[in-house]
XYZ file of C-alpha atoms in Angstrom:
397
model
C 0.243 0.105 -0.021
C 1.481 3.461 -0.998
C 2.139 5.451 2.151
C 0.614 9.071 2.622
C 4.304 10.477 1.959
C 7.569 9.087 -0.142
C 11.138 10.438 -0.689
C 10.201 10.584 -4.178
C 7.825 13.556 -3.458
C 10.349 15.188 -1.881
C 12.821 14.730 -4.637
C 10.137 15.950 -7.189
C 9.217 18.894 -5.085
C 12.783 20.006 -4.389
C 14.866 18.071 -6.369
C 15.138 20.712 -9.157
C 16.222 23.502 -6.905
C 18.648 21.122 -5.276
C 20.060 20.169 -8.668
C 20.262 24.224 -9.489
C 21.821 25.329 -6.058
C 24.792 22.674 -6.544
C 25.026 22.217 -9.904
C 28.499 20.794 -10.935
C 28.767 19.884 -7.183
C 26.956 16.356 -7.685
C 28.038 13.377 -9.750
C 26.123 11.985 -12.519
C 25.644 8.787 -10.683
C 23.854 11.012 -7.751
C 21.349 12.674 -10.527
C 20.488 9.199 -12.255
C 19.169 8.236 -8.577
C 17.696 11.471 -7.959
C 16.319 10.996 -11.397
C 15.000 7.378 -11.211
C 13.504 8.171 -7.479
C 11.293 11.139 -9.300
C 10.106 8.944 -11.843
C 9.633 5.630 -10.146
C 6.578 4.307 -10.770
C 4.739 7.528 -13.102
C 4.162 7.674 -16.898
C 8.060 9.092 -17.166
C 8.671 5.064 -17.184
C 5.738 3.724 -19.050
C 3.935 0.893 -17.910
C 0.348 -1.335 -19.033
C -3.319 -1.431 -18.052
C -4.660 -4.732 -16.119
C -8.306 -5.813 -16.588
C -9.678 -8.330 -14.182
C -10.860 -11.702 -16.337
C -14.026 -11.698 -13.489
C -15.982 -8.333 -13.217
C -13.631 -6.169 -15.982
C -12.276 -3.514 -13.485
C -9.572 -1.957 -14.828
C -6.351 0.028 -13.733
C -2.945 1.425 -14.883
C 0.021 0.260 -13.327
C 3.434 2.455 -14.065
C 6.998 0.808 -13.963
C 9.103 0.755 -11.568
C 13.188 2.328 -11.456
C 14.530 -0.775 -9.995
C 17.259 1.743 -8.741
C 18.731 -0.038 -5.821
C 18.954 3.183 -4.104
C 14.828 3.603 -4.364
C 12.414 3.034 -1.506
C 10.166 1.578 -3.509
C 11.831 -0.721 -5.652
C 13.628 -2.739 -2.692
C 11.153 -5.403 -1.703
C 10.806 -7.568 -5.034
C 14.877 -7.737 -5.318
C 14.626 -8.429 -1.427
C 12.403 -12.112 -2.143
C 14.370 -12.849 -5.240
C 17.577 -12.500 -3.334
C 16.246 -14.880 0.023
C 14.668 -17.403 -2.178
C 17.705 -18.006 -3.357
C 19.425 -17.836 0.048
C 16.926 -20.094 1.785
C 18.703 -23.094 0.523
C 21.836 -22.038 1.960
C 21.110 -22.276 5.512
C 22.292 -24.977 8.137
C 20.401 -26.635 10.691
C 22.306 -24.517 13.400
C 21.974 -21.280 15.847
C 23.567 -18.315 13.262
C 25.230 -15.178 14.802
C 24.638 -11.109 13.994
C 28.478 -9.737 14.210
C 28.617 -5.789 13.608
C 32.015 -4.098 12.689
C 32.358 -0.596 12.445
C 34.770 2.214 10.966
C 35.952 5.247 13.441
C 34.814 8.455 12.800
C 37.927 9.774 11.623
C 38.482 7.088 9.119
C 34.443 7.297 8.176
C 35.817 10.709 7.235
C 38.238 9.297 4.964
C 36.037 6.903 3.657
C 33.256 9.495 2.553
C 35.810 10.803 -0.222
C 37.095 7.329 -1.317
C 33.977 5.405 -0.798
C 34.737 2.483 -3.585
C 38.437 2.058 -2.206
C 37.552 1.780 1.771
C 34.254 0.433 1.008
C 36.123 -2.233 -0.427
C 38.691 -2.519 2.310
C 36.388 -2.539 5.003
C 34.761 -6.021 3.619
C 38.164 -7.598 3.273
C 39.345 -6.447 6.404
C 36.219 -7.925 8.418
C 35.676 -10.565 6.640
C 39.707 -11.854 7.165
C 39.203 -11.021 10.473
C 36.524 -13.475 11.531
C 38.139 -16.115 9.121
C 41.430 -16.079 10.785
C 40.513 -16.041 14.288
C 37.613 -18.893 13.633
C 40.754 -20.688 11.948
C 42.876 -20.444 14.807
C 42.476 -23.446 17.082
C 42.814 -21.202 20.458
C 39.265 -20.149 19.311
C 36.822 -22.090 17.054
C 39.740 -23.509 14.615
C 37.228 -24.187 11.950
C 36.476 -22.592 8.552
C 33.203 -20.710 8.722
C 30.830 -19.097 6.366
C 29.823 -15.540 6.212
C 26.895 -13.220 4.648
C 27.878 -9.622 5.113
C 26.138 -6.232 4.169
C 27.403 -3.346 3.812
C 25.423 0.261 5.407
C 26.591 3.526 5.442
C 24.157 5.196 7.468
C 23.049 5.738 10.707
C 19.732 6.545 11.531
C 19.418 9.918 11.031
C 21.030 9.317 7.461
C 24.811 10.870 8.786
C 27.566 8.998 7.169
C 28.639 5.560 9.359
C 29.833 3.013 7.214
C 29.722 -0.511 9.138
C 29.243 -4.246 8.143
C 26.431 -6.649 9.279
C 27.855 -10.249 9.414
C 25.385 -13.466 9.469
C 27.708 -16.293 10.575
C 26.515 -19.677 11.349
C 27.725 -21.501 14.708
C 30.140 -23.246 14.015
C 32.392 -24.474 10.941
C 33.979 -27.882 9.140
C 37.129 -28.432 10.829
C 40.672 -27.261 9.276
C 41.067 -31.123 7.875
C 37.551 -31.288 6.911
C 36.829 -34.359 9.229
C 33.694 -32.647 11.347
C 31.821 -29.746 12.080
C 33.099 -27.725 14.630
C 30.303 -26.273 16.845
C 30.216 -22.916 19.030
C 29.171 -22.471 22.163
C 25.003 -21.857 22.119
C 25.831 -18.013 23.424
C 29.210 -17.290 21.934
C 30.894 -17.522 18.590
C 34.462 -15.527 18.647
C 35.951 -13.106 21.255
C 35.327 -9.922 20.168
C 38.010 -7.720 21.704
C 40.457 -10.103 19.986
C 38.355 -9.837 16.511
C 38.526 -5.597 17.229
C 41.880 -5.469 17.865
C 43.173 -7.698 14.503
C 40.164 -5.606 12.469
C 42.117 -2.175 13.702
C 45.748 -3.608 12.816
C 44.652 -5.288 9.530
C 42.714 -2.196 8.585
C 45.116 0.485 9.406
C 47.995 -1.419 7.974
C 46.082 -1.301 4.559
C 44.747 1.991 5.130
C 48.761 3.512 5.110
C 49.665 0.984 1.892
C 46.659 2.619 0.046
C 48.277 6.106 1.175
C 51.674 5.492 0.453
C 50.519 4.565 -3.117
C 48.795 7.481 -3.510
C 45.663 5.865 -4.276
C 43.761 7.913 -1.734
C 42.242 11.338 -2.042
C 41.339 14.132 0.200
C 39.384 17.440 0.188
C 38.244 20.271 2.273
C 39.397 20.001 5.841
C 41.126 16.501 5.563
C 42.696 18.179 2.571
C 46.442 17.736 4.932
C 46.327 14.445 5.066
C 48.040 13.908 1.651
C 50.988 14.077 3.860
C 52.295 11.164 5.413
C 53.036 12.468 8.711
C 49.841 14.573 9.072
C 47.741 11.320 7.960
C 49.389 9.506 10.817
C 49.088 12.199 13.553
C 45.504 12.077 12.214
C 45.232 7.930 12.728
C 46.997 8.408 16.353
C 44.219 8.449 18.739
C 42.505 5.866 16.304
C 45.321 3.691 16.904
C 45.015 3.939 20.703
C 41.057 3.115 20.695
C 39.435 -0.025 21.064
C 37.597 -0.767 18.022
C 34.407 -2.383 18.628
C 33.106 -5.279 17.149
C 29.227 -5.500 18.363
C 27.973 -9.296 18.926
C 24.237 -9.291 18.940
C 22.526 -12.325 20.829
C 22.325 -15.638 18.561
C 19.237 -15.360 16.404
C 16.791 -18.045 17.250
C 16.785 -20.364 14.335
C 17.255 -20.387 10.597
C 13.409 -18.934 10.027
C 14.943 -15.449 12.287
C 17.720 -15.260 10.330
C 15.605 -15.184 7.441
C 13.234 -12.846 8.655
C 16.457 -10.535 9.660
C 17.847 -10.741 6.181
C 14.722 -9.719 4.754
C 14.881 -6.193 6.986
C 18.404 -5.467 6.072
C 19.642 -6.856 2.932
C 18.170 -4.169 0.613
C 17.593 -1.381 2.665
C 18.189 1.928 1.863
C 19.039 5.313 3.771
C 15.490 5.816 4.826
C 12.074 4.036 4.215
C 8.995 5.505 3.123
C 7.392 4.490 6.113
C 9.909 6.336 8.649
C 8.466 9.447 7.118
C 5.850 11.429 8.981
C 5.443 14.723 7.057
C 7.156 17.344 4.432
C 6.151 21.049 3.758
C 7.888 24.308 3.550
C 9.641 23.533 6.479
C 11.582 20.865 5.717
C 10.911 16.611 6.337
C 10.092 15.196 9.591
C 11.076 11.844 10.258
C 11.530 9.275 12.827
C 14.711 8.017 13.773
C 16.502 5.818 16.671
C 18.672 7.549 18.956
C 21.402 4.542 19.925
C 22.678 6.691 22.664
C 19.181 6.616 24.919
C 18.191 3.978 26.496
C 15.513 1.088 24.424
C 12.415 2.513 25.782
C 13.130 6.613 24.700
C 15.156 5.112 21.443
C 12.385 6.397 18.775
C 12.986 10.179 18.243
C 11.482 12.855 15.630
C 13.901 14.567 13.401
C 12.985 17.614 11.264
C 15.535 19.060 8.376
C 14.963 21.508 5.555
C 14.629 19.875 2.275
C 17.991 20.707 1.119
C 19.512 18.843 3.991
C 17.022 15.400 3.749
C 18.651 15.614 0.146
C 22.414 15.971 0.882
C 22.157 13.372 3.337
C 20.241 10.912 1.547
C 22.567 11.256 -1.748
C 25.451 10.726 0.636
C 24.771 7.264 0.468
C 24.827 6.813 -2.960
C 27.260 3.487 -3.435
C 29.831 3.891 -6.621
C 28.421 2.139 -9.654
C 29.005 -1.588 -10.032
C 29.436 -1.658 -6.407
C 28.445 -5.467 -4.553
C 27.074 -4.296 -1.150
C 26.194 -8.101 -0.550
C 28.986 -10.757 -0.236
C 30.103 -13.932 0.587
C 33.222 -15.733 2.264
C 34.428 -18.640 3.492
C 32.080 -21.478 3.308
C 29.665 -19.561 1.320
C 32.017 -17.833 -1.477
C 32.660 -18.707 -5.053
C 31.640 -21.493 -7.165
C 32.541 -23.943 -4.295
C 29.687 -22.860 -2.220
C 27.277 -25.634 -3.024
C 30.215 -28.513 -2.486
C 30.987 -26.973 0.988
C 27.390 -27.189 2.118
C 26.997 -30.249 0.938
C 30.227 -31.262 2.908
C 28.510 -29.598 6.292
C 25.454 -30.996 5.965
C 26.769 -34.603 5.767
C 29.362 -33.432 8.638
C 25.621 -32.407 10.446
C 23.756 -35.598 9.353
C 21.188 -33.682 8.246
C 19.617 -34.385 4.654
C 20.036 -31.548 2.009
C 17.075 -29.589 1.231
C 14.570 -31.308 -1.005
C 14.000 -30.286 -3.954
C 10.810 -30.117 -5.583
C 10.962 -31.821 -9.355
C 7.341 -30.563 -10.481
C 7.455 -27.379 -12.321
C 6.792 -24.730 -10.468
C 4.108 -22.077 -11.290
C 5.810 -18.709 -11.351
C 3.716 -16.234 -8.852
C 1.549 -14.063 -10.040
C 3.367 -10.533 -10.390
C -0.594 -8.951 -11.055
C -2.156 -7.867 -7.377
C -5.544 -9.427 -7.436
C -8.637 -7.180 -8.355
C -9.408 -4.696 -5.569
C -13.191 -5.014 -6.569
C -13.699 -9.120 -6.393
C -9.872 -10.466 -5.997
C -10.374 -11.937 -9.364
C -7.204 -12.375 -12.006
C -5.624 -9.242 -13.337
C -3.972 -9.641 -17.059
C -2.294 -7.154 -19.274
C -4.928 -5.367 -22.078
C -2.357 -2.411 -23.419
C 1.065 -1.721 -22.783
C 2.347 1.920 -23.255
C 6.034 3.401 -23.262
C 7.855 5.858 -21.761
C 5.780 9.739 -21.346
C 3.286 8.030 -23.511
C 0.111 7.894 -21.106
C -2.160 5.133 -21.952
C -5.708 5.574 -23.568
C -9.085 5.926 -21.895
C -10.744 3.219 -20.557
C -11.258 0.419 -23.273
C -14.914 0.701 -24.804
C -14.310 -2.906 -25.775
C -15.090 -5.830 -23.945
C -13.348 -6.948 -21.026
C -11.164 -10.024 -21.657
C -13.742 -11.998 -19.773
C -16.346 -11.236 -22.289
C -18.213 -8.988 -19.776
C -18.920 -5.510 -20.599
C -15.982 -2.971 -19.236
C -17.307 -0.303 -16.861
């Protein structure tokens, strides 16, 4: 159901002025994201006319933009992705971990998104795989599904990785399954220390190779000594790796993934109002205790758009990645071996042909089946109500 207010409404009303005010400072990719969201499910993208085969009711359905930053286009993508991942779940407990970059490094990542987001993925996954393989801890090869989020609840720049990890792994010799303790996977202090060391070492290597860019207040960090001074407090502070309580079974994992994998910076459901004073929306203030976390924030339309565009990922960047047992072309063989060691049957394969789900919502009048009776191209509105008989042979309304 369409909410009363959408991000697209803000972009359509304030987007033209924002583009004019920031001409030359917006990337082509950001402009394309704005345009896609503004035109999503409007006549600008074309569409089709559907009619009910039972009562003859008809309606217009406009095409989606399918942009991964659009709040309206992620539901179907998430369902498709989840269906493919469901067969990967093992009958064990699953853990949820979060790796977060300190603010001093997040500021550098803001101007070097592709490089440092990739480095965040690489370092966090290697940290997990290394500590898990250590015989002093788990001594096993684990599987990881990692998802990048770049925002805090108030749409500020806050890059972090969410990881879903099964509670155990295949022994390094491949002969047995090693289970973790029910409520403990790996020591977070050890994870945080290795994460810090690996990330800072590789960050300096990127700087020495001349691959990092610095602008504005951070321009002085182009000098190595200035960068070392900037990173000095970061070396001394503890990098927190947050381990949430384990999930209550594979079904809870799927429920979590359905909410997190295809999120965007803000969903339409969090918007409250939009007027000449700006945009009002709900957010969570994690510095408060749980009962008081839900707060209200008001931002000017320009600031709202600016914050939203902070989280446009580099073109072609993969924000969901798999490691260890779940990585690469050997994933199926590794999962099959894991099930053998766990003494569980593989997921049943239904050989009967499966009918694809009906992509068209049922008729709002009678619940009947809707069929397409006309299509129209971009910027060409549909013709008026069909005057001929409806597909069922009944007269059109």
